PDB file of C-alpha atoms in Angstrom:
ATOM      1  CA  MET A   1      -9.375 -34.610 -67.312  1.00 53.00           C
ATOM      2  CA  LEU A   2      -8.636 -31.230 -68.643  1.00 54.00           C
ATOM      3  CA  ASP A   3     -10.870 -28.089 -68.526  1.00 66.00           C
ATOM      4  CA  HIS A   4      -9.663 -26.945 -71.603  1.00 70.00           C
ATOM      5  CA  GLU A   5      -8.169 -28.405 -74.923  1.00 83.00           C
ATOM      6  CA  PRO A   6      -5.085 -29.714 -74.938  1.00 86.00           C
ATOM      7  CA  MET A   7      -4.326 -29.294 -78.739  1.00 89.00           C
ATOM      8  CA  THR A   8      -4.147 -25.479 -80.725  1.00 93.00           C
ATOM      9  CA  GLN A   9      -3.476 -24.471 -84.515  1.00 96.00           C
ATOM     10  CA  LEU A  10      -0.319 -22.361 -84.632  1.00 96.00           C
ATOM     11  CA  THR A  11      -0.828 -19.598 -86.864  1.00 96.00           C
ATOM     12  CA  GLU A  12       0.924 -19.438 -89.980  1.00 96.00           C
ATOM     13  CA  GLU A  13       3.534 -17.021 -88.369  1.00 96.00           C
ATOM     14  CA  GLN A  14       4.174 -18.786 -85.789  1.00 96.00           C
ATOM     15  CA  CYS A  15       5.225 -22.044 -87.801  1.00 96.00           C
ATOM     16  CA  TRP A  16       7.742 -19.696 -89.198  1.00 96.00           C
ATOM     17  CA  GLU A  17       9.338 -18.609 -86.049  1.00 95.00           C
ATOM     18  CA  LEU A  18       9.553 -22.457 -85.551  1.00 95.00           C
ATOM     19  CA  LEU A  19      11.232 -23.382 -88.362  1.00 96.00           C
ATOM     20  CA  GLU A  20      13.922 -20.296 -88.249  1.00 94.00           C
ATOM     21  CA  LYS A  21      14.705 -21.659 -84.886  1.00 94.00           C
ATOM     22  CA  HIS A  22      15.420 -25.331 -85.637  1.00 94.00           C
ATOM     23  CA  GLU A  23      17.533 -26.459 -89.137  1.00 93.00           C
ATOM     24  CA  PHE A  24      17.391 -30.150 -88.642  1.00 95.00           C
ATOM     25  CA  GLY A  25      14.069 -32.029 -89.386  1.00 96.00           C
ATOM     26  CA  ARG A  26      12.652 -34.328 -91.949  1.00 97.00           C
ATOM     27  CA  LEU A  27      12.375 -34.427 -95.909  1.00 97.00           C
ATOM     28  CA  ALA A  28       9.589 -36.499 -97.925  1.00 97.00           C
ATOM     29  CA  PHE A  29       9.762 -37.568-100.702  1.00 96.00           C
ATOM     30  CA  HIS A  30       8.100 -39.936-103.853  1.00 95.00           C
ATOM     31  CA  LEU A  31      10.792 -41.587-105.460  1.00 93.00           C
ATOM     32  CA  VAL A  32       9.825 -44.937-107.927  1.00 90.00           C
ATOM     33  CA  GLY A  33       6.211 -45.713-106.456  1.00 89.00           C
ATOM     34  CA  GLU A  34       7.597 -45.239-102.901  1.00 93.00           C
ATOM     35  CA  VAL A  35       7.482 -42.475 -99.829  1.00 95.00           C
ATOM     36  CA  HIS A  36      10.463 -42.011 -98.428  1.00 96.00           C
ATOM     37  CA  ILE A  37      11.570 -40.272 -95.401  1.00 96.00           C
ATOM     38  CA  THR A  38      14.994 -39.011 -94.580  1.00 95.00           C
ATOM     39  CA  PRO A  39      16.688 -36.393 -91.755  1.00 94.00           C
ATOM     40  CA  ILE A  40      18.160 -32.675 -93.287  1.00 94.00           C
ATOM     41  CA  ASN A  41      19.584 -29.860 -92.005  1.00 93.00           C
ATOM     42  CA  TYR A  42      18.161 -26.744 -93.424  1.00 95.00           C
ATOM     43  CA  THR A  43      18.000 -23.400 -93.512  1.00 94.00           C
ATOM     44  CA  VAL A  44      15.095 -20.545 -94.247  1.00 94.00           C
ATOM     45  CA  ASP A  45      15.135 -18.363 -96.801  1.00 93.00           C
ATOM     46  CA  SER A  46      12.420 -15.624 -97.627  1.00 87.00           C
ATOM     47  CA  GLU A  47       9.652 -18.495 -96.360  1.00 87.00           C
ATOM     48  CA  ARG A  48      10.832 -21.616 -98.654  1.00 93.00           C
ATOM     49  CA  LEU A  49      13.198 -23.787 -96.928  1.00 96.00           C
ATOM     50  CA  VAL A  50      16.717 -24.131 -98.496  1.00 96.00           C
ATOM     51  CA  PHE A  51      18.691 -27.664 -97.912  1.00 95.00           C
ATOM     52  CA  ARG A  52      22.690 -29.266 -99.542  1.00 92.00           C
ATOM     53  CA  THR A  53      22.554 -32.132-100.897  1.00 92.00           C
ATOM     54  CA  ALA A  54      24.754 -34.689-103.392  1.00 90.00           C
ATOM     55  CA  GLU A  55      23.722 -36.929-105.848  1.00 90.00           C
ATOM     56  CA  GLY A  56      22.070 -39.650-104.988  1.00 91.00           C
ATOM     57  CA  SER A  57      18.308 -40.731-103.797  1.00 91.00           C
ATOM     58  CA  LYS A  58      17.167 -37.843-102.022  1.00 92.00           C
ATOM     59  CA  LEU A  59      18.291 -35.555-105.530  1.00 91.00           C
ATOM     60  CA  LEU A  60      17.359 -38.343-107.984  1.00 93.00           C
ATOM     61  CA  GLY A  61      13.548 -38.239-105.646  1.00 92.00           C
ATOM     62  CA  VAL A  62      13.096 -34.855-105.819  1.00 92.00           C
ATOM     63  CA  VAL A  63      13.603 -34.271-109.601  1.00 91.00           C
ATOM     64  CA  MET A  64      12.068 -36.656-110.374  1.00 93.00           C
ATOM     65  CA  ASN A  65       8.841 -35.633-108.237  1.00 92.00           C
ATOM     66  CA  ASP A  66       8.884 -32.813-107.393  1.00 95.00           C
ATOM     67  CA  ASP A  67       5.783 -32.748-104.525  1.00 96.00           C
ATOM     68  CA  VAL A  68       7.261 -33.301-101.174  1.00 97.00           C
ATOM     69  CA  ALA A  69       6.695 -32.909 -97.000  1.00 97.00           C
ATOM     70  CA  PHE A  70       8.715 -31.892 -94.922  1.00 97.00           C
ATOM     71  CA  GLU A  71       8.643 -31.815 -90.392  1.00 98.00           C
ATOM     72  CA  ILE A  72       9.904 -30.657 -87.360  1.00 97.00           C
ATOM     73  CA  ASP A  73       8.800 -31.428 -84.492  1.00 95.00           C
ATOM     74  CA  ASP A  74       9.542 -30.166 -80.760  1.00 90.00           C
ATOM     75  CA  ILE A  75       8.936 -32.763 -76.971  1.00 88.00           C
ATOM     76  CA  ASP A  76       9.923 -31.686 -73.708  1.00 84.00           C
ATOM     77  CA  ASP A  77       8.104 -33.032 -70.514  1.00 80.00           C
ATOM     78  CA  GLU A  78       5.281 -30.676 -70.735  1.00 84.00           C
ATOM     79  CA  GLN A  79       4.225 -30.072 -74.574  1.00 88.00           C
ATOM     80  CA  ALA A  80       4.902 -31.032 -78.047  1.00 91.00           C
ATOM     81  CA  THR A  81       5.114 -29.203 -81.027  1.00 95.00           C
ATOM     82  CA  SER A  82       5.026 -30.059 -84.166  1.00 96.00           C
ATOM     83  CA  VAL A  83       4.676 -27.944 -88.228  1.00 97.00           C
ATOM     84  CA  VAL A  84       4.738 -29.765 -91.742  1.00 98.00           C
ATOM     85  CA  LEU A  85       5.286 -27.985 -94.820  1.00 97.00           C
ATOM     86  CA  ARG A  86       3.614 -29.340 -97.932  1.00 98.00           C
ATOM     87  CA  GLY A  87       5.213 -27.991-101.043  1.00 97.00           C
ATOM     88  CA  THR A  88       7.747 -28.374-104.648  1.00 97.00           C
ATOM     89  CA  ALA A  89      11.289 -28.564-104.657  1.00 97.00           C
ATOM     90  CA  GLU A  90      13.848 -26.822-106.939  1.00 96.00           C
ATOM     91  CA  VAL A  91      17.000 -27.574-107.757  1.00 96.00           C
ATOM     92  CA  LEU A  92      19.285 -24.566-107.683  1.00 94.00           C
ATOM     93  CA  GLU A  93      21.706 -23.334-110.150  1.00 94.00           C
ATOM     94  CA  GLY A  94      23.532 -20.619-111.326  1.00 92.00           C
ATOM     95  CA  SER A  95      23.489 -17.098-109.092  1.00 89.00           C
ATOM     96  CA  ASP A  96      20.619 -18.631-106.951  1.00 89.00           C
ATOM     97  CA  ARG A  97      22.603 -21.504-106.036  1.00 87.00           C
ATOM     98  CA  ASP A  98      25.037 -19.163-104.934  1.00 86.00           C
ATOM     99  CA  ALA A  99      22.687 -16.835-103.295  1.00 85.00           C
ATOM    100  CA  VAL A 100      22.708 -19.532-100.681  1.00 84.00           C
ATOM    101  CA  ASP A 101      26.564 -18.819 -99.788  1.00 83.00           C
ATOM    102  CA  SER A 102      25.717 -16.459 -97.803  1.00 84.00           C
ATOM    103  CA  LEU A 103      22.515 -18.517 -95.352  1.00 86.00           C
ATOM    104  CA  PRO A 104      23.985 -20.325 -92.553  1.00 80.00           C
ATOM    105  CA  LEU A 105      23.776 -23.458 -94.394  1.00 81.00           C
ATOM    106  CA  ARG A 106      26.440 -26.044 -94.195  1.00 77.00           C
ATOM    107  CA  PRO A 107      26.488 -29.559 -94.015  1.00 74.00           C
ATOM    108  CA  TRP A 108      26.772 -31.372 -90.727  1.00 74.00           C
ATOM    109  CA  VAL A 109      28.303 -34.533 -91.962  1.00 75.00           C
ATOM    110  CA  ASP A 110      31.546 -33.869 -93.231  1.00 73.00           C
ATOM    111  CA  THR A 111      30.741 -34.390 -97.225  1.00 76.00           C
ATOM    112  CA  SER A 112      30.821 -32.894 -99.935  1.00 79.00           C
ATOM    113  CA  LYS A 113      26.457 -31.591-100.844  1.00 86.00           C
ATOM    114  CA  SER A 114      27.412 -28.662-103.474  1.00 84.00           C
ATOM    115  CA  ILE A 115      23.708 -29.135-104.816  1.00 91.00           C
ATOM    116  CA  VAL A 116      20.935 -26.418-103.454  1.00 92.00           C
ATOM    117  CA  VAL A 117      17.462 -27.009-103.082  1.00 95.00           C
ATOM    118  CA  ALA A 118      14.547 -24.928-102.453  1.00 95.00           C
ATOM    119  CA  ILE A 119      10.977 -26.087-101.026  1.00 97.00           C
ATOM    120  CA  LYS A 120       8.896 -23.333-101.903  1.00 97.00           C
ATOM    121  CA  PRO A 121       5.468 -24.211 -99.910  1.00 97.00           C
ATOM    122  CA  SER A 122       2.095 -24.373-100.696  1.00 97.00           C
ATOM    123  CA  GLU A 123       0.499 -25.349 -97.041  1.00 97.00           C
ATOM    124  CA  ILE A 124       2.005 -25.404 -93.484  1.00 97.00           C
ATOM    125  CA  THR A 125       0.221 -26.778 -91.142  1.00 97.00           C
ATOM    126  CA  GLY A 126       1.358 -26.459 -87.345  1.00 97.00           C
ATOM    127  CA  ARG A 127       0.026 -28.055 -83.939  1.00 96.00           C
ATOM    128  CA  ARG A 128       1.068 -27.968 -80.300  1.00 94.00           C
ATOM    129  CA  PHE A 129      -0.126 -30.341 -77.726  1.00 92.00           C
ATOM    130  CA  GLU A 130      -0.014 -30.561 -74.055  1.00 88.00           C
ATOM    131  CA  LEU A 131       1.287 -33.857 -72.772  1.00 84.00           C
ATOM    132  CA  HIS A 132      -0.209 -35.434 -69.863  1.00 78.00           C
ATOM    133  CA  ARG A 133       2.114 -37.848 -69.049  1.00 62.00           C
ATOM    134  CA  PRO A 134       2.416 -38.780 -65.562  1.00 58.00           C
ATOM    135  CA  TRP A 135       4.489 -41.311 -65.591  1.00 58.00           C
ATOM    136  CA  LEU A 136       7.503 -38.943 -65.019  1.00 61.00           C
ATOM    137  CA  GLN A 137       6.706 -37.983 -62.283  1.00 59.00           C
ATOM    138  CA  SER A 138       8.034 -41.070 -60.885  1.00 62.00           C
ATOM    139  CA  ARG A 139      11.258 -40.751 -62.885  1.00 61.00           C
ATOM    140  CA  PRO A 140      14.314 -40.336 -59.876  1.00 67.00           C
ATOM    141  CA  GLU A 141      16.527 -37.160 -60.339  1.00 67.00           C
ATOM    142  CA  ASP A 142      19.412 -37.041 -62.320  1.00 61.00           C
ATOM    143  CA  ASP A 143      21.298 -35.696 -59.045  1.00 59.00           C
ATOM    144  CA  GLU A 144      20.166 -38.854 -56.439  1.00 54.00           C
ATOM    145  CA  GLN A 145      22.467 -41.289 -58.183  1.00 51.00           C
TER     146      GLN A 145
END
């Protein structure tokens, strides 16, 4: 048994640091009475998330209902971290969209994604968990093959 709490809440500042460190997460959105989750690559821009997309269900979902959630996670042998951001999505147009060209945001897949969406957060939370996985000790070492 641990003599301390294995889970800690992250501060908002720690959450933003993790969001800035990563560039891949999952977007949850509503579409025709269902909740959808899709992976996206993104960047942080002035305490908002920005991503590129093309015509399709993701764009249709955020246009029809701008209430979205976004999540990143990080896991290793000793700890797991999760950050969840809830907020509103907005399609950027004109000079707002053009300003995103100076950010480090390019499609990972070689397709045209000229539509830019920003997520303005209404809530951001994060937690870090100390993992207790004793079975990892019994894994063979990589160099013993």
